[in-house]
Tab-separated table of C-alpha atoms in Angstrom:
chain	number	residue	atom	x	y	z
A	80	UNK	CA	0.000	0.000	0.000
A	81	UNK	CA	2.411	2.818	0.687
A	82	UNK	CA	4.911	1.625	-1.755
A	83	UNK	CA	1.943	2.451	-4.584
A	84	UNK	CA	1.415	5.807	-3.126
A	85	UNK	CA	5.186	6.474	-3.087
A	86	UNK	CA	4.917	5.293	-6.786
A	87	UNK	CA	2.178	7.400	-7.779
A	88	UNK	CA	4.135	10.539	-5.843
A	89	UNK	CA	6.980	9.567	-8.232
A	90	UNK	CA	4.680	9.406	-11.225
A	91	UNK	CA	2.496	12.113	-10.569
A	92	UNK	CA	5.713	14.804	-9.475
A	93	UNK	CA	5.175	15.157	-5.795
A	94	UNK	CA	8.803	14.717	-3.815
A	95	UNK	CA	6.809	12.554	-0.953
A	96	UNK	CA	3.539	11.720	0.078
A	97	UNK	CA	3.592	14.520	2.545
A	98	UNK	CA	3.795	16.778	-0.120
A	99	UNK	CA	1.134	15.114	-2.069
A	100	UNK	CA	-1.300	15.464	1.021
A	101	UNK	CA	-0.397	19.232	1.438
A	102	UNK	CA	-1.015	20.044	-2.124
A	103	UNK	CA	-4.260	18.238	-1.543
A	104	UNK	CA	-5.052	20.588	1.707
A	105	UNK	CA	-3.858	23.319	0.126
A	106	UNK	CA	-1.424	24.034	2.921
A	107	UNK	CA	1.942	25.022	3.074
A	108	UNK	CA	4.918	22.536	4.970
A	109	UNK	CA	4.995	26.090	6.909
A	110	UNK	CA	1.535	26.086	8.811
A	111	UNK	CA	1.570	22.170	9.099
A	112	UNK	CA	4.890	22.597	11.242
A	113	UNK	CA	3.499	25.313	13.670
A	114	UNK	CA	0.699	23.218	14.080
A	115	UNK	CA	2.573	20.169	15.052
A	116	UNK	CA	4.918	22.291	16.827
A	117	UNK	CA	1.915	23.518	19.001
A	118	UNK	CA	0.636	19.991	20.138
A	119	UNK	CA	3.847	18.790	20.741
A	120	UNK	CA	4.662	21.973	22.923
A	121	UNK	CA	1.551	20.978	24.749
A	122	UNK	CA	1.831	17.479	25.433
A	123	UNK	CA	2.864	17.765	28.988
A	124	UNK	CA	-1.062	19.512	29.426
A	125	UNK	CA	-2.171	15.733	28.078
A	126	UNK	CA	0.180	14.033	30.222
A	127	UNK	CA	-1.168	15.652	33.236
A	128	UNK	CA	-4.700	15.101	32.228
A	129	UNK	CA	-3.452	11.461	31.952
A	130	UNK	CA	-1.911	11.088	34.972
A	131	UNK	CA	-4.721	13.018	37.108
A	132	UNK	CA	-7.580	10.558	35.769
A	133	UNK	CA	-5.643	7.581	36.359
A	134	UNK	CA	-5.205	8.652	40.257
A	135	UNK	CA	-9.154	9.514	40.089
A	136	UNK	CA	-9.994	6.051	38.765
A	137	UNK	CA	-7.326	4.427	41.283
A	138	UNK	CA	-4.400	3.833	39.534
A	139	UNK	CA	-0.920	5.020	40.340
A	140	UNK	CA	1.259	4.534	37.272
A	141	UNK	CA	-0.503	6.289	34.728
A	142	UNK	CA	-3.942	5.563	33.383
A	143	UNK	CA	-4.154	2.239	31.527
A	144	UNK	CA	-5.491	1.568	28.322
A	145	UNK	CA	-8.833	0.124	29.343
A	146	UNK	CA	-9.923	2.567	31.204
A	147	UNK	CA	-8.761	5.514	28.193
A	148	UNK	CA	-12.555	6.531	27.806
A	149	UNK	CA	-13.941	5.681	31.660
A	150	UNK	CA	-16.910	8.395	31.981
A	151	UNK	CA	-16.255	10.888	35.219
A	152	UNK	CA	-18.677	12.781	36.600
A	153	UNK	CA	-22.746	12.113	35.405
A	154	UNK	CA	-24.431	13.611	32.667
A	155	UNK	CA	-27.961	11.404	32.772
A	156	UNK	CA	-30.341	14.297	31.465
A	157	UNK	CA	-32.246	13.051	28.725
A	158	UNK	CA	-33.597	16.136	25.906
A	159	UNK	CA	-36.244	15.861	22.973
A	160	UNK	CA	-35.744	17.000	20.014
A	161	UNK	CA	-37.694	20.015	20.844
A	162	UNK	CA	-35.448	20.525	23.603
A	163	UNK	CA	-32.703	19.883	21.743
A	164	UNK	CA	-33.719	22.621	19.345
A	165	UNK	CA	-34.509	25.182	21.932
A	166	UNK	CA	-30.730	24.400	23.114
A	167	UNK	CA	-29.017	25.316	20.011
A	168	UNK	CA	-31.148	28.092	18.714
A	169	UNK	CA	-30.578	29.952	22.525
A	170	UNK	CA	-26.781	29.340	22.221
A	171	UNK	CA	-26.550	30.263	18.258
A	172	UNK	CA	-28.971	33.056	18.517
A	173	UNK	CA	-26.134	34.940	20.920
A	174	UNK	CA	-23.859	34.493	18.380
A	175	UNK	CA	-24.946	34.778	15.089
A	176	UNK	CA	-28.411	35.591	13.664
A	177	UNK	CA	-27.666	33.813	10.444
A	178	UNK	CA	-26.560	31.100	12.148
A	179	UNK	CA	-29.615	30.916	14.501
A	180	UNK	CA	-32.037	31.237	11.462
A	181	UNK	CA	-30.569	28.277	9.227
A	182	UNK	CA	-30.228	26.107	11.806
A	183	UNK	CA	-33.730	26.938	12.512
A	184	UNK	CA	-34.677	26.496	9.229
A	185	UNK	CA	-33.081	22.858	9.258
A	186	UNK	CA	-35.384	21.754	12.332
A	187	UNK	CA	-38.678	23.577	11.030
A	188	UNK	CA	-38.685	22.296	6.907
A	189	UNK	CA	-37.051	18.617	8.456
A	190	UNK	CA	-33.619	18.671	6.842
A	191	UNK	CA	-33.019	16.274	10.312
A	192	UNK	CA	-33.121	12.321	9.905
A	193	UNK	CA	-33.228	12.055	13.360
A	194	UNK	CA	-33.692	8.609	15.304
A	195	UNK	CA	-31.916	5.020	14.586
A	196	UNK	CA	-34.157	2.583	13.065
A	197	UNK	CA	-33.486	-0.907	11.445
A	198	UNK	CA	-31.183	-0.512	8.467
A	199	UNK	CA	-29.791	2.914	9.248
A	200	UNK	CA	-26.364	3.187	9.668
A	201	UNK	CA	-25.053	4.734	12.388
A	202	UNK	CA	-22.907	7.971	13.315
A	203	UNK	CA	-23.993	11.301	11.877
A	204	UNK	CA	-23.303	13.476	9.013
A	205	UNK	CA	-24.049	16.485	6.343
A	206	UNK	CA	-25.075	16.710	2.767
A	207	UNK	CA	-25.332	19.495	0.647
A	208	UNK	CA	-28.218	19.583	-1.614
A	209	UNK	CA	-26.981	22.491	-3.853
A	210	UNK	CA	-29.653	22.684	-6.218
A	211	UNK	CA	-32.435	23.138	-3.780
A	212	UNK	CA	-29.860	25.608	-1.720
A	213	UNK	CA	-30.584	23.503	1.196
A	214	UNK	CA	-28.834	20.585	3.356
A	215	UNK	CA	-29.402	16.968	4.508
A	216	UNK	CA	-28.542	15.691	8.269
A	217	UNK	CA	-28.373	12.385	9.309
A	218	UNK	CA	-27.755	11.599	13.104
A	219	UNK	CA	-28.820	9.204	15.457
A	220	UNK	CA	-30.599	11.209	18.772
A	221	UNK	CA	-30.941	8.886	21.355
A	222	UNK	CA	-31.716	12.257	24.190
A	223	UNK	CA	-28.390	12.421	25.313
A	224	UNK	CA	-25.999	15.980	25.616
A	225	UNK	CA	-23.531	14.532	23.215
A	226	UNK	CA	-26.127	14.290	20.577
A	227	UNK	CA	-26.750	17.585	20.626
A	228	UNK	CA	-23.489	18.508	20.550
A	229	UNK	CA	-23.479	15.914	17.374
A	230	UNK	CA	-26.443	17.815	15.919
A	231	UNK	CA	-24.376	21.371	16.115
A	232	UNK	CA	-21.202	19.483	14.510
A	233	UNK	CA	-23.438	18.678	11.806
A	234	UNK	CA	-25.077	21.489	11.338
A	235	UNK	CA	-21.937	23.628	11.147
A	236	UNK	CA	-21.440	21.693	7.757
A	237	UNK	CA	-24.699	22.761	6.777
A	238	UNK	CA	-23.878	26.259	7.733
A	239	UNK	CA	-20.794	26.245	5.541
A	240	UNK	CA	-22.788	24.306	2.746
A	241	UNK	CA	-25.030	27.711	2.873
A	242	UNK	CA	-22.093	29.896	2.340
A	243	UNK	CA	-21.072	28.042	-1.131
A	244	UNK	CA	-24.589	28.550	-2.712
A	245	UNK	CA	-23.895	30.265	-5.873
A	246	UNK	CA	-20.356	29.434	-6.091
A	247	UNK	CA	-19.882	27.914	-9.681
A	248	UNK	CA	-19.449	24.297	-8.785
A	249	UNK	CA	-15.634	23.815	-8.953
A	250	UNK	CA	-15.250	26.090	-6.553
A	251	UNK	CA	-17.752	24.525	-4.110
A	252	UNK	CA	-15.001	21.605	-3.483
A	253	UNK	CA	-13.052	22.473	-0.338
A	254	UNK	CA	-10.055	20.734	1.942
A	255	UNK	CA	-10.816	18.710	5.005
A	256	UNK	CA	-9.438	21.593	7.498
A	257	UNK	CA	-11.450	24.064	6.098
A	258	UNK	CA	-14.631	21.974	5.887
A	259	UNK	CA	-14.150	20.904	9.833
A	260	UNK	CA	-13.911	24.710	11.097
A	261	UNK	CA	-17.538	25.862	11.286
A	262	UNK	CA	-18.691	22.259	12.961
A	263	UNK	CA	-16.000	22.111	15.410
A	264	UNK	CA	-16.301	25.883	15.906
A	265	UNK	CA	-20.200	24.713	16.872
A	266	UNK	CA	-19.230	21.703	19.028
A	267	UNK	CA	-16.638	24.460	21.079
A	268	UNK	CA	-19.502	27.128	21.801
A	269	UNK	CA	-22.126	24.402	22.641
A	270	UNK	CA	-19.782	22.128	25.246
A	271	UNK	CA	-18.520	25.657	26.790
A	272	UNK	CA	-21.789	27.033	27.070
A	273	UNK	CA	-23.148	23.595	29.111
A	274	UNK	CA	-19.579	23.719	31.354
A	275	UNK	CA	-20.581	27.230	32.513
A	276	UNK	CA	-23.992	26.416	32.871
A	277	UNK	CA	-23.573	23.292	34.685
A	278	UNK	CA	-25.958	22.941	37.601
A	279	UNK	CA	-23.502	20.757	39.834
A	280	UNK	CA	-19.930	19.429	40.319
A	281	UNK	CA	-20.739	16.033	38.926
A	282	UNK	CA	-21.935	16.954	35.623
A	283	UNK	CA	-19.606	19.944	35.238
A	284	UNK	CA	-16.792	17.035	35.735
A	285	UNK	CA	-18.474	15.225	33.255
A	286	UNK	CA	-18.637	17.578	30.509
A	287	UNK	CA	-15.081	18.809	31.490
A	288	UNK	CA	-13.890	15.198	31.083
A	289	UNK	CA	-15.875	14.529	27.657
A	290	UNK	CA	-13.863	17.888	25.808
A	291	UNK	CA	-10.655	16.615	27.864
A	292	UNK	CA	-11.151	13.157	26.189
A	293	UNK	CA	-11.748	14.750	22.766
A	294	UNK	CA	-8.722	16.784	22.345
A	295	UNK	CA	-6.762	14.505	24.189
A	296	UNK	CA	-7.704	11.755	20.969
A	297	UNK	CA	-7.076	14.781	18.413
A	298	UNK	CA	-3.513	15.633	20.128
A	299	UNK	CA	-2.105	12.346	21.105
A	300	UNK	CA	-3.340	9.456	18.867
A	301	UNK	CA	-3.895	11.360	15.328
A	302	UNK	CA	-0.646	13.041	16.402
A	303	UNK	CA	0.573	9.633	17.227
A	304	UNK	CA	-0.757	8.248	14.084
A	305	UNK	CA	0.882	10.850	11.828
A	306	UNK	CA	4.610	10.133	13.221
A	307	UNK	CA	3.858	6.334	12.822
A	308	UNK	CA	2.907	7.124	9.383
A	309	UNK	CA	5.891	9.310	8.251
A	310	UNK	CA	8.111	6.906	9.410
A	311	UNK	CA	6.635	4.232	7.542
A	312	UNK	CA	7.237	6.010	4.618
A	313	UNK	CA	11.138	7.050	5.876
């Protein structure tokens, strides 16, 4: 497998696959190195994390593998969807009125495939529908806070597939950083917003410990993954 992409690097002109998957991005060697330079500057803030949920969860050495993704805290408050909706529309509204109104939009004229159901697949995601200037969601709400945090990911694509309508349609492709911004820019107001409004220590914990958990995968393991991967290549 990576001797065929190091081929078609060759073939196609790009001196490595790095190079290939910057093109790709768009993004210079430059802004990829900050980056990296960043997390790994920052490790030590993981490490800690690390460390302090192990000693929570009783171990002494670190905190093993098995217990990577232990919940802390409680977060048991089930939502509708009309809840749900009342949520995000409060939290958008104080930012951004166009914002608030598509995203109201999507819940009033049912963009939202909502619940699971035999033969649905699971997970969540967006899909522009360009010709009717409109989007498609598919999630899976089961009542729980991380689904509505899933539901503002995914509607953060649909906010961004608003902002290409009437773009001729070669320029309506874009690169996977800039088509994560708006939804993780979503997911960041919503989680804050619950942390500061969290009614007691346990489910402030618990919230705390899901965005922890998050960047902590995003920092470490694709950070991780990307060294592996580079020296595979080497």
């Amino acid at each position: 497998i990576k001797l065929q992409v190091l081929n078609e690097c060759r073939m196609r002109g790009f001196g490595s696959p790095l190079s290939q998957a910057l093109y790709r991005s768009r993004m210079t060697e430059k802004t990829l190195d900050a980056l990296l330079g960043a997390m790994n500057d920052h490790l030590p803030a993981f490490h800690r994390y690390l460390r302090a949920k192990g000693r929570a969860l009783g171990h002494e050495n670190g905190l093993p593998w098995w217990d990577m993704f232990a919940p802390m805290g409680s977060l048991d408050k089930k939502y509708t969807v009309d809840e749900a909706r009342d949520y995000l529309l409060e939290i958008f509204g104080s930012f951004d009125g166009e914002l608030h109104d598509m995203v109201k939009t999507a819940f009033d004229e049912a963009w939202i495939d909502f619940f699971p159901r035999k033969g649905k697949v699971g997970g969540a995601f967006d899909a522009a529908v360009p010709s009717a200037g409109q989007s498609r969601v598919l999630t899976n709400f089961d009542g729980a806070f991380g689904d509505i945090v899933t539901l503002a990911h995914e509607l953060g694509h649909a906010f961004h597939d608003r902002q290409m309508i009437g773009l001729p349609m070669l320029q309506m492709e874009y690169t996977m950083p800039v088509a994560e911004s708006a939804s993780t820019f979503n997911e960041v107001l919503v989680v804050s917003t619950a942390i500061e409004r969290a009614g007691s220590r346990e489910e402030k914990l618990a919230l705390i410990e899901n965005q922890l958990s998050d960047a902590c995968q995003i920092i470490c393991d694709i950070y991780s993954r990307f060294l592996f991967e580079r020296s595979v290549f080497d």
